[in-house]
PDB file of C-alpha atoms in Angstrom:
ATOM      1  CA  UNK A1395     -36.042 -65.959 -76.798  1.00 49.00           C
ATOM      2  CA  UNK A1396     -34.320 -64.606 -79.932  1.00 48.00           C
ATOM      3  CA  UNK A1397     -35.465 -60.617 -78.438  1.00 52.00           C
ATOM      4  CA  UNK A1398     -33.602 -62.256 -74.742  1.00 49.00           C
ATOM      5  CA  UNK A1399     -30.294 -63.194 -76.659  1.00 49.00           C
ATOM      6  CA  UNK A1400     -29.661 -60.247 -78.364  1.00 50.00           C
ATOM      7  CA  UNK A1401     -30.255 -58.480 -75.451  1.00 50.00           C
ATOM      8  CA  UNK A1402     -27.895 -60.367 -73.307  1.00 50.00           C
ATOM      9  CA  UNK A1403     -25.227 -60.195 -76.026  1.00 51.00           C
ATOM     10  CA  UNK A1404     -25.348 -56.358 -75.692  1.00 44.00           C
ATOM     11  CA  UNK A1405     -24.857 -56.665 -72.051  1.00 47.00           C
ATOM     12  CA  UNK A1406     -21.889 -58.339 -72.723  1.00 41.00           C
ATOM     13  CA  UNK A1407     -20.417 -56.130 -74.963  1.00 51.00           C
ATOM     14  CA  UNK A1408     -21.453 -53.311 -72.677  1.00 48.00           C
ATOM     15  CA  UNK A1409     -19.159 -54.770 -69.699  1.00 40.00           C
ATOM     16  CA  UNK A1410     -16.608 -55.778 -72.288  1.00 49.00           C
ATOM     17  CA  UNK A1411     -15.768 -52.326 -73.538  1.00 44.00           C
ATOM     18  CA  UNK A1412     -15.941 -50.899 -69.923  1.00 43.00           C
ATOM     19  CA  UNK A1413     -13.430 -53.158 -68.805  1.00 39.00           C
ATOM     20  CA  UNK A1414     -11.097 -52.649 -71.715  1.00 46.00           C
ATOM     21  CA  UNK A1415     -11.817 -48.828 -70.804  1.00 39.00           C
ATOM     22  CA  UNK A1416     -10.666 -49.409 -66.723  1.00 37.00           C
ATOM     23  CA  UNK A1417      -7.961 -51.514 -68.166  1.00 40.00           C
ATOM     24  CA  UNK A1418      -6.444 -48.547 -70.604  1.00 41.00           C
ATOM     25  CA  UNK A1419      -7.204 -46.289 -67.651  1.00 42.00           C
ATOM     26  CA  UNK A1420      -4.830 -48.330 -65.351  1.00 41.00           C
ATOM     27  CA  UNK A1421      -2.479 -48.880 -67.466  1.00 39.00           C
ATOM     28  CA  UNK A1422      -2.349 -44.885 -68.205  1.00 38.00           C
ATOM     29  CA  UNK A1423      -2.380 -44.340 -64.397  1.00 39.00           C
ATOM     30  CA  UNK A1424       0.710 -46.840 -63.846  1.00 38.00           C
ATOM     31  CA  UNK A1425       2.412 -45.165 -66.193  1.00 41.00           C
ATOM     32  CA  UNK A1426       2.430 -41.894 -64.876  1.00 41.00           C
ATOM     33  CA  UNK A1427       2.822 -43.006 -61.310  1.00 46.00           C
ATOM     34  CA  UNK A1428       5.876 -44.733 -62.810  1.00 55.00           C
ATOM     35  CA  UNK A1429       7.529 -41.292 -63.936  1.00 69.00           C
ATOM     36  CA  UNK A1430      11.008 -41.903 -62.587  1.00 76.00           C
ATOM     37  CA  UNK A1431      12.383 -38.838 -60.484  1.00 90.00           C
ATOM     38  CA  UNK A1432      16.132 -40.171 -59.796  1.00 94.00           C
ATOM     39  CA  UNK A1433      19.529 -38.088 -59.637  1.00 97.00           C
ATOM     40  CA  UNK A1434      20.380 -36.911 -63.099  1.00 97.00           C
ATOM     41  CA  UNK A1435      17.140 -37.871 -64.918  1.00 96.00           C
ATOM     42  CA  UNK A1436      14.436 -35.845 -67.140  1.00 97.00           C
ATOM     43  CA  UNK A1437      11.132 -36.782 -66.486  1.00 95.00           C
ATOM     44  CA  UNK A1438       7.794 -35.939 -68.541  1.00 96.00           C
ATOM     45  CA  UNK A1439       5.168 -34.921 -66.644  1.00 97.00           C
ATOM     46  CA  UNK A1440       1.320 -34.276 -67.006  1.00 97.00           C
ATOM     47  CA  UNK A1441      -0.347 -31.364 -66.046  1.00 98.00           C
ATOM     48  CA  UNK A1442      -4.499 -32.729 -66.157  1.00 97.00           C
ATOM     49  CA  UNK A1443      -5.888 -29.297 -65.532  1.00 97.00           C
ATOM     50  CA  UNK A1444      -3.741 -27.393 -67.374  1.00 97.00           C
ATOM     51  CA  UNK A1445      -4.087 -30.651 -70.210  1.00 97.00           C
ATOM     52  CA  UNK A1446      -0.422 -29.947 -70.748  1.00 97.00           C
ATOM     53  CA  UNK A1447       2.834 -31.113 -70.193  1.00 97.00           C
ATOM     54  CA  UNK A1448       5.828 -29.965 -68.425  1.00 98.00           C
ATOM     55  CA  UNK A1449       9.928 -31.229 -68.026  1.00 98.00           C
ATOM     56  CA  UNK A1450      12.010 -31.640 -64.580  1.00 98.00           C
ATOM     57  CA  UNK A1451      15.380 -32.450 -64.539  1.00 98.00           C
ATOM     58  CA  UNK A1452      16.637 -33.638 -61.019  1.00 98.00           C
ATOM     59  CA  UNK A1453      20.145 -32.598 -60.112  1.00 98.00           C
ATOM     60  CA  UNK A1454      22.321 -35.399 -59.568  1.00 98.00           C
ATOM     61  CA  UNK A1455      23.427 -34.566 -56.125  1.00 97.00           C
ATOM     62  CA  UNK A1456      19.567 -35.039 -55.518  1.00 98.00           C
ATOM     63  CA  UNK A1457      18.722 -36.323 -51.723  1.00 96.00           C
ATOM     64  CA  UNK A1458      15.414 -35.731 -49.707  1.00 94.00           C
ATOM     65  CA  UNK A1459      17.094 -34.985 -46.494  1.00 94.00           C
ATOM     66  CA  UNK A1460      16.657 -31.359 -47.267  1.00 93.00           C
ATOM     67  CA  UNK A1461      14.422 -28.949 -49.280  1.00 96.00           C
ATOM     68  CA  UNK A1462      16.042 -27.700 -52.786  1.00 97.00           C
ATOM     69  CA  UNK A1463      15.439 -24.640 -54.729  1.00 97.00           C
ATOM     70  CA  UNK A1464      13.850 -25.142 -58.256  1.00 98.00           C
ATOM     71  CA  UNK A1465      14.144 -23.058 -61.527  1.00 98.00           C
ATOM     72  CA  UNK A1466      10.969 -22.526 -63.703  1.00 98.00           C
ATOM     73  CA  UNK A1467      12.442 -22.237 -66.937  1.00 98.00           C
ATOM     74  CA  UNK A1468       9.915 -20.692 -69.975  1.00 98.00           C
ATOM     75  CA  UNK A1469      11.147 -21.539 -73.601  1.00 96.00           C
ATOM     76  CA  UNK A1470      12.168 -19.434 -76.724  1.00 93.00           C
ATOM     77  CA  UNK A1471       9.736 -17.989 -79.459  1.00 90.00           C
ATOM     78  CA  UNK A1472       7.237 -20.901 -80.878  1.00 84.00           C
ATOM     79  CA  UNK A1473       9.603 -23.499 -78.876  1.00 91.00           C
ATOM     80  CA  UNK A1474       8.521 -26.347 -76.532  1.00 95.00           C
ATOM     81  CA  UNK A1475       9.347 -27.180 -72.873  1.00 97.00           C
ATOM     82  CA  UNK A1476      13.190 -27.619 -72.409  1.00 98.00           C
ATOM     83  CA  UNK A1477      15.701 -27.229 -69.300  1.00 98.00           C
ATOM     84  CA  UNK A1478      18.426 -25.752 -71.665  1.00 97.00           C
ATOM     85  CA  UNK A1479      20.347 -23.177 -70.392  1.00 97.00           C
ATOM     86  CA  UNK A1480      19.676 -23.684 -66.667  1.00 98.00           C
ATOM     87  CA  UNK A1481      20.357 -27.446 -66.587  1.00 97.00           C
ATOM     88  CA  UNK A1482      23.648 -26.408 -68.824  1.00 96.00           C
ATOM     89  CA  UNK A1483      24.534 -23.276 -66.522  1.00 97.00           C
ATOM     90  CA  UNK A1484      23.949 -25.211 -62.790  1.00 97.00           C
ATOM     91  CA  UNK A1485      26.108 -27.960 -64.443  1.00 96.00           C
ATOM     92  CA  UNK A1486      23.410 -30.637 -63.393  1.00 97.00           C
ATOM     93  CA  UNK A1487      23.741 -29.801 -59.902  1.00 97.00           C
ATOM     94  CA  UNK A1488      22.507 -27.868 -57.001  1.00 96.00           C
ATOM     95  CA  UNK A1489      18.851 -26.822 -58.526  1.00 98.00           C
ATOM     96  CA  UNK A1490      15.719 -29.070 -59.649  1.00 98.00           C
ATOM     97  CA  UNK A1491      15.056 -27.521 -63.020  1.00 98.00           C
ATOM     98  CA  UNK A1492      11.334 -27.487 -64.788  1.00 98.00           C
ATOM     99  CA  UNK A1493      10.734 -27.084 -68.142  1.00 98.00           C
ATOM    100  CA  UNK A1494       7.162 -25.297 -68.954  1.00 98.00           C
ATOM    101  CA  UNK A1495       5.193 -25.422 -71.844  1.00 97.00           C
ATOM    102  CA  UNK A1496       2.988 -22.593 -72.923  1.00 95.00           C
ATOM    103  CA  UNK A1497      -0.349 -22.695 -71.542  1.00 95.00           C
ATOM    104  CA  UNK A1498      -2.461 -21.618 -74.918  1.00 94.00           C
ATOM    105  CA  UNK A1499      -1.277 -20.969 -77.944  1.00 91.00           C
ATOM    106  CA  UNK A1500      -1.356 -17.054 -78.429  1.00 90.00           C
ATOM    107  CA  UNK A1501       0.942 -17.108 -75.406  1.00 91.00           C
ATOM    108  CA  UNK A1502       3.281 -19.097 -77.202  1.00 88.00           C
ATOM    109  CA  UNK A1503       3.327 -16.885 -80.098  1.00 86.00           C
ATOM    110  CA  UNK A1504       4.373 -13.853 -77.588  1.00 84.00           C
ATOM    111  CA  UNK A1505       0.829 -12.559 -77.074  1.00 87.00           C
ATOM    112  CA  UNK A1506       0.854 -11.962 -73.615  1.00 87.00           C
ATOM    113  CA  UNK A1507      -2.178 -10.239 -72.461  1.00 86.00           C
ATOM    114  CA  UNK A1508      -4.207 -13.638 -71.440  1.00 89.00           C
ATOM    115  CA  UNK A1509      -1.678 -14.561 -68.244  1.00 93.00           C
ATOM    116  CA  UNK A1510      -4.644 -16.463 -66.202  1.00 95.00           C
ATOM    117  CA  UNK A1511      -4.029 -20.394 -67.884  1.00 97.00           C
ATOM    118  CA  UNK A1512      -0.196 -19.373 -67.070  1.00 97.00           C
ATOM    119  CA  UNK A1513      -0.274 -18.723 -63.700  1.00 97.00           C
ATOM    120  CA  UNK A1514      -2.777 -21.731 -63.161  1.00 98.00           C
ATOM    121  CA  UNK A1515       0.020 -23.896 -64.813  1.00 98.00           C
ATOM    122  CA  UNK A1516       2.303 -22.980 -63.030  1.00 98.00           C
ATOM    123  CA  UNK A1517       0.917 -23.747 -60.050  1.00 98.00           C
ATOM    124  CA  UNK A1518      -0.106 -26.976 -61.053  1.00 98.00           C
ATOM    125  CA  UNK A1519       2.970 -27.875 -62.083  1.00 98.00           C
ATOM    126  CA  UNK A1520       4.516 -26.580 -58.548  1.00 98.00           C
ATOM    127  CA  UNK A1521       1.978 -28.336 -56.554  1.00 98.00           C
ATOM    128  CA  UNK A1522       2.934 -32.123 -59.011  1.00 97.00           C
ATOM    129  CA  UNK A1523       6.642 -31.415 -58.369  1.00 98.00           C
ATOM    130  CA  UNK A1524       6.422 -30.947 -54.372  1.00 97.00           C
ATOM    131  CA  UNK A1525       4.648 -34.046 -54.131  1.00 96.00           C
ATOM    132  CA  UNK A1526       7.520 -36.217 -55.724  1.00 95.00           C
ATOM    133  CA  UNK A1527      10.227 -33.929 -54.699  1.00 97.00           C
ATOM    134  CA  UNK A1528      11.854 -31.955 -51.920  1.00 97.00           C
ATOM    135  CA  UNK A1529      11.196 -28.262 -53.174  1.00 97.00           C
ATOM    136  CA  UNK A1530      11.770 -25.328 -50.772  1.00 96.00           C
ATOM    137  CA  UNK A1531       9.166 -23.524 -51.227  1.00 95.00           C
ATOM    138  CA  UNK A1532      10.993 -19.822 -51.093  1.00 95.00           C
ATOM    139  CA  UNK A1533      13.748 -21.126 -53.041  1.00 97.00           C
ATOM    140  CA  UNK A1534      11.045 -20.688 -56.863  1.00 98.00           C
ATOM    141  CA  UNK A1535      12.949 -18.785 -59.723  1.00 98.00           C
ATOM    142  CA  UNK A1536      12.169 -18.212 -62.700  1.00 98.00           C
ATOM    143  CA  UNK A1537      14.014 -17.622 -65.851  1.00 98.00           C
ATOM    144  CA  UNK A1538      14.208 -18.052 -69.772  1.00 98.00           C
ATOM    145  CA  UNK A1539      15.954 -16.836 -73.001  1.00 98.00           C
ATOM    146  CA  UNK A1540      14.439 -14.905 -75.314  1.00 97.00           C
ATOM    147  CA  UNK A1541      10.873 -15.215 -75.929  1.00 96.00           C
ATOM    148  CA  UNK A1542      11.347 -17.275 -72.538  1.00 97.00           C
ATOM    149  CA  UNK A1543      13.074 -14.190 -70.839  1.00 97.00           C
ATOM    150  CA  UNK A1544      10.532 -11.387 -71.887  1.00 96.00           C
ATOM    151  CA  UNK A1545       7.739 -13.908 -70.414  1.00 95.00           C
ATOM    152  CA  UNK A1546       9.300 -14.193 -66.979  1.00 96.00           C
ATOM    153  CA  UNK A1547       8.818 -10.014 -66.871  1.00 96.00           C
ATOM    154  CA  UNK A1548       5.536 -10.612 -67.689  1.00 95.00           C
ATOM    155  CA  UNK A1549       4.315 -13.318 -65.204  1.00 95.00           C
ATOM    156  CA  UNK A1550       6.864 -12.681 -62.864  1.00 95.00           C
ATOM    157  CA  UNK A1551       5.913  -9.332 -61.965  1.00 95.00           C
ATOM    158  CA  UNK A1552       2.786 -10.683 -61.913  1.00 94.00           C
ATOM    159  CA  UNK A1553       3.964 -13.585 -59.047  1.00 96.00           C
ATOM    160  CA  UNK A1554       7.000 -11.884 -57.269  1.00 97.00           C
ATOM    161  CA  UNK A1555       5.410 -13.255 -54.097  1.00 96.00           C
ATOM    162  CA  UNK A1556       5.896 -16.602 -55.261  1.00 97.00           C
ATOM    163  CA  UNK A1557       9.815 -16.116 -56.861  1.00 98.00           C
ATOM    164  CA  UNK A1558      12.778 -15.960 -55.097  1.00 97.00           C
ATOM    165  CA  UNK A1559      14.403 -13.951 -58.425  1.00 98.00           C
ATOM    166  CA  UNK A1560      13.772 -13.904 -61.935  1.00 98.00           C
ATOM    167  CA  UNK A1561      16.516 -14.351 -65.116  1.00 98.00           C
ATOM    168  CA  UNK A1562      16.085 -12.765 -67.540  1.00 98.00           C
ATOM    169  CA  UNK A1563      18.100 -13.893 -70.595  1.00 98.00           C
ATOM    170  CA  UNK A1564      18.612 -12.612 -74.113  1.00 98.00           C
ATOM    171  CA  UNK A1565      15.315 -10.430 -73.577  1.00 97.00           C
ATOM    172  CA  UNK A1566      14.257  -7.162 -72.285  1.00 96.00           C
ATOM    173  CA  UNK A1567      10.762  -6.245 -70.581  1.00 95.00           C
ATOM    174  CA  UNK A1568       7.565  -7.668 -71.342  1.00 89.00           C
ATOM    175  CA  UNK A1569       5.763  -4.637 -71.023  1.00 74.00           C
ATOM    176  CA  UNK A1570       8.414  -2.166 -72.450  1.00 57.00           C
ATOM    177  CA  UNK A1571       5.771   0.871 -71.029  1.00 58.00           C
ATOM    178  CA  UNK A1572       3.780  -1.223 -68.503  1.00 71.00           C
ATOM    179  CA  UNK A1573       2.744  -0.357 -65.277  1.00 81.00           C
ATOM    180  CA  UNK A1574       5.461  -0.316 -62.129  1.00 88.00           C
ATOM    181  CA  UNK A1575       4.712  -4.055 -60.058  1.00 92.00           C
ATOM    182  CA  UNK A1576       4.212  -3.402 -56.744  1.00 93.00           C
ATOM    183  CA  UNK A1577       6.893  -1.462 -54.442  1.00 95.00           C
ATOM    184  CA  UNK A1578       7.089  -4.019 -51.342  1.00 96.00           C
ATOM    185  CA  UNK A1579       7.231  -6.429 -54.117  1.00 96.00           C
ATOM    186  CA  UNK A1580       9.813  -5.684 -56.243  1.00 97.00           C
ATOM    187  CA  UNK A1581      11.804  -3.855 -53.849  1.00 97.00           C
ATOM    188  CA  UNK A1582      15.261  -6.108 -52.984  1.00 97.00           C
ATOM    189  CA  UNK A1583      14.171  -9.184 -55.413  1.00 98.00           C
ATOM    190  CA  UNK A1584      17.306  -9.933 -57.148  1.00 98.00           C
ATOM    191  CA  UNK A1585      17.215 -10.085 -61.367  1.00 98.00           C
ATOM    192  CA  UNK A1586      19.616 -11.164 -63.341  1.00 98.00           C
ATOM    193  CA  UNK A1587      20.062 -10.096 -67.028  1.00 98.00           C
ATOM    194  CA  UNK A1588      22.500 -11.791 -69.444  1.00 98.00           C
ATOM    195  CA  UNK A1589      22.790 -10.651 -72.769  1.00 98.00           C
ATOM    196  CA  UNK A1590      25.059 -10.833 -75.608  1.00 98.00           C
ATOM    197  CA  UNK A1591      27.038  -7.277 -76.713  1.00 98.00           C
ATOM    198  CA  UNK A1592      25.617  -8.125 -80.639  1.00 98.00           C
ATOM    199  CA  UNK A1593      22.376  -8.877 -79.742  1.00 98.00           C
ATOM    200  CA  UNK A1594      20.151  -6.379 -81.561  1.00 97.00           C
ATOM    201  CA  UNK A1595      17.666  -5.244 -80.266  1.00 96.00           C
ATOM    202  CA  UNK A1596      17.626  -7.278 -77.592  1.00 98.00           C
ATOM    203  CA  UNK A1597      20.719  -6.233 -75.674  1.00 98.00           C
ATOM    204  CA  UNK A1598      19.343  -2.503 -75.721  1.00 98.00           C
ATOM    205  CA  UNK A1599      15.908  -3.302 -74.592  1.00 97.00           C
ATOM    206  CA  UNK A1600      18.065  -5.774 -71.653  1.00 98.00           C
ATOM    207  CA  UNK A1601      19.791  -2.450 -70.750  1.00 98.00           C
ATOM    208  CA  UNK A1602      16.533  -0.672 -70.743  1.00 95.00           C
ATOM    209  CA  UNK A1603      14.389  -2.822 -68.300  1.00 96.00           C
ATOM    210  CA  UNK A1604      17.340  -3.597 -65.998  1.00 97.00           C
ATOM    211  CA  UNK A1605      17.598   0.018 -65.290  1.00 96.00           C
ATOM    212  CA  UNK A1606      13.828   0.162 -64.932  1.00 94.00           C
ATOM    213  CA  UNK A1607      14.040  -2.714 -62.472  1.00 97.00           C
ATOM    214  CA  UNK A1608      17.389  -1.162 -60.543  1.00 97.00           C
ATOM    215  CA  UNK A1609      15.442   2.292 -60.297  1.00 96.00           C
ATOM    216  CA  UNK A1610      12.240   0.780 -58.445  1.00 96.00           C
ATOM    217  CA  UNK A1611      14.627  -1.192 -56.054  1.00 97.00           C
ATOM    218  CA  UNK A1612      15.175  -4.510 -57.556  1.00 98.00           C
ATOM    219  CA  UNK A1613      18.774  -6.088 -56.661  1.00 98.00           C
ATOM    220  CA  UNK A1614      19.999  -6.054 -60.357  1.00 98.00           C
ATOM    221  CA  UNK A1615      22.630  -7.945 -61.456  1.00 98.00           C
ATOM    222  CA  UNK A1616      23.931  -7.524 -65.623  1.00 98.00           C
ATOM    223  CA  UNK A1617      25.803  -9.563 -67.588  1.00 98.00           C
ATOM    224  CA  UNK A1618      27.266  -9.103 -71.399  1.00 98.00           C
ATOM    225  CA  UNK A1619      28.719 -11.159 -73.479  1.00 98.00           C
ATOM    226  CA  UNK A1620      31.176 -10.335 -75.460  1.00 97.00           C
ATOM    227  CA  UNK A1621      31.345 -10.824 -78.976  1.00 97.00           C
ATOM    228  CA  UNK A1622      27.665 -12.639 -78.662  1.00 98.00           C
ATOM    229  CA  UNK A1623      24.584 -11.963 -80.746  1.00 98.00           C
ATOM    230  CA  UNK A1624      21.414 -13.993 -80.045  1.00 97.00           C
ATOM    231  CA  UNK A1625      22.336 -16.694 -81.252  1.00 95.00           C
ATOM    232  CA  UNK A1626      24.765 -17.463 -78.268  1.00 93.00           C
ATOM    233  CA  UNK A1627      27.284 -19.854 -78.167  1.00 92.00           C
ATOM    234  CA  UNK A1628      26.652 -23.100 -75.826  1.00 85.00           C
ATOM    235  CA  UNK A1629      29.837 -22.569 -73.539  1.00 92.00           C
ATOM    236  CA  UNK A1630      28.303 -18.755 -72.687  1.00 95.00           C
ATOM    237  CA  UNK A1631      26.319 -20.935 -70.168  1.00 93.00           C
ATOM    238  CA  UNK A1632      29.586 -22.842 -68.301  1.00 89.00           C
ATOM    239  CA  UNK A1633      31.334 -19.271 -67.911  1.00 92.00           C
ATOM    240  CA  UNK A1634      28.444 -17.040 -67.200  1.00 95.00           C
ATOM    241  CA  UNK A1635      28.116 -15.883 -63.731  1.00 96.00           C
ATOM    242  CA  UNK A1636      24.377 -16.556 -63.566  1.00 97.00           C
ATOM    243  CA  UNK A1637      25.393 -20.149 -61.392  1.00 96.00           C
ATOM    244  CA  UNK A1638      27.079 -18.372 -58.843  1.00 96.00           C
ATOM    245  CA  UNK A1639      24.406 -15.811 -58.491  1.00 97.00           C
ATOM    246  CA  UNK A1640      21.748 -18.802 -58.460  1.00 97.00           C
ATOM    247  CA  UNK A1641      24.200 -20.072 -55.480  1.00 96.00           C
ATOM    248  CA  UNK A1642      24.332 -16.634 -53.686  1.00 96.00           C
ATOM    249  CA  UNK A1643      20.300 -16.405 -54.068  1.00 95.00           C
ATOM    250  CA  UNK A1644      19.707 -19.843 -53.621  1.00 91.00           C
ATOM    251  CA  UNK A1645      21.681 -22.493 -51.251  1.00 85.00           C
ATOM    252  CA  UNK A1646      23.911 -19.553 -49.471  1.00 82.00           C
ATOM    253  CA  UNK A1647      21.008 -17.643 -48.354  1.00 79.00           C
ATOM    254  CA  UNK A1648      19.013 -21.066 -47.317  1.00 69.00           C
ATOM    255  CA  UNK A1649      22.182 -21.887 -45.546  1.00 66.00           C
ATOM    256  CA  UNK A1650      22.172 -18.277 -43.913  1.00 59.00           C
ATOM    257  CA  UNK A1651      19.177 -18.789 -42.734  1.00 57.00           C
ATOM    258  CA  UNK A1652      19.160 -21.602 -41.539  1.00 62.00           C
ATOM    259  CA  UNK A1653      22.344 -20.244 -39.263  1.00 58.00           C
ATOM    260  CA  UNK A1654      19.989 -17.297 -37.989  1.00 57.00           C
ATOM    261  CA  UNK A1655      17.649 -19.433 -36.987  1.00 60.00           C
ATOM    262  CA  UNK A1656      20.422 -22.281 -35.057  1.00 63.00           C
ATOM    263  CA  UNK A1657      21.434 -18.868 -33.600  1.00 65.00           C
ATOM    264  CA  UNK A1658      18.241 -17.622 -32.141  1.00 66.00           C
ATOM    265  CA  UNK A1659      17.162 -21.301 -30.387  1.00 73.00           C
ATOM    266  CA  UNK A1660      20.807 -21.214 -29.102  1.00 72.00           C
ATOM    267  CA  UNK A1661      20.126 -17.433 -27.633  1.00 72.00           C
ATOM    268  CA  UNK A1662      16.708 -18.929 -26.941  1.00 77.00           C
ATOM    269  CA  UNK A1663      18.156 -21.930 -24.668  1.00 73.00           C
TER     270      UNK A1663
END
């Protein structure tokens, strides 16, 4: 009998801590499907495979009757996910904007020969965000300063079939004597550079790889700042003409086509 009871009381503590187990799980699960994505609002988001996290600010002129272009914005040098300057530069408005993460560490510390875990995050993250939001999918940038900048040469050569444009800020090229990305690839994609006219070395190296870019038949766009070094000022980003390139190469040309298209039904009957 005594052999019966203890055996029983185990069962009971067996179902016990599985239900307080289901119950954490729920409550873990309503949390994250109670990640508010409203107008003007930062959300944290989980990545599971990945098993990282990611930003995305929501423009406040956010609706879902039509698709909107996003900006994949990487982070500086040993920094952490952040919107900052593209949330700054678009004014809040206009552009979803998602802050990544590294994927492993040695990326984050600038060591960028492992670019597998990125791209997979990035994907991830793109797939979580279309499910809550209206994304157009041919509307993807990507963009960062510094650290962030030279990473969007590196995976964005790597994805340029993925990106409307990349934006390259404060940074040069990834791989300073890497190999050319593909000629139907890069041929036409817009870049933007910004850099400030103090920033050493980085405003040389900006030069450098935006003349690399222009030469295999990128649409390059440059920007200097005067007076700037890398540690750049906060109002660069209202004055900068990186938000009406991002309108040119974003909403303009989805409204252009858009107008081809209402053309050729009309022409169509």
């Amino acid at each position: 009998m005594t052999n019966m009871a203890g055996q029983n009381r185990w069962k009971v503590r067996r179902v016990s801590f599985a239900f307080h187990i289901l119950l954490l799980c729920g409550l873990w699960l309503s949390r994250a499907e109670a990640v508010e994505f409203a107008p003007g609002v930062e959300a944290h988001l989980n990545a599971p495979e990945a098993k990282n996290t990611f930003v995305v600010y929501v423009p406040t002129d956010y609706t879902l009757e039509r698709p909107w272009p996003v900006i994949f914005c990487y982070h500086g040098y040993r920094g952490q996910a952040t919107t900052w300057p593209f949330r700054q530069t678009t004014r809040g408005v206009g552009f979803i904007v998602v802050g990544m993460n590294s994927a492993t560490k040695a990326y984050n510390k600038g060591a960028y020969q492992r670019t597998g875990p990125e791209k997979a995050f990035f994907d991830e993250a793109l797939a979580i965000v279309s499910t809550h939001l209206n994304v157009h999918p041919k509307m993807v940038f990507m963009g960062g300063y510094s650290q962030g900048g030279y990473s969007t040469t590196v995976l964005g050569e790597q994805m340029l079939d993925k990106l409307a444009g990349l934006i390259i800020l404060g940074a040069g090229r990834g791989y300073a004597n890497g190999a050319r990305p593909p000629a139907e690839q890069i041929g036409g994609k817009p870049i933007f550079f910004g850099v400030g006219e103090l920033d050493e070395p980085h405003n040389p190296r900006a030069k450098n790889a935006a003349q690399h870019y222009s030469d295999w038949g990128a649409e390059v766009t440059f920007e200097e700042w005067p007076g700037e070094t890398h540690r750049i000022r906060s109002d660069v980003f209202q004055t900068t003409k990186l938000r009406d390139w991002l309108i040119v190469h974003g909403p303009l040309k989805q409204v252009e086509a858009q107008l081809v298209a209402a053309k050729t039904a009309q022409e169509s009957g």
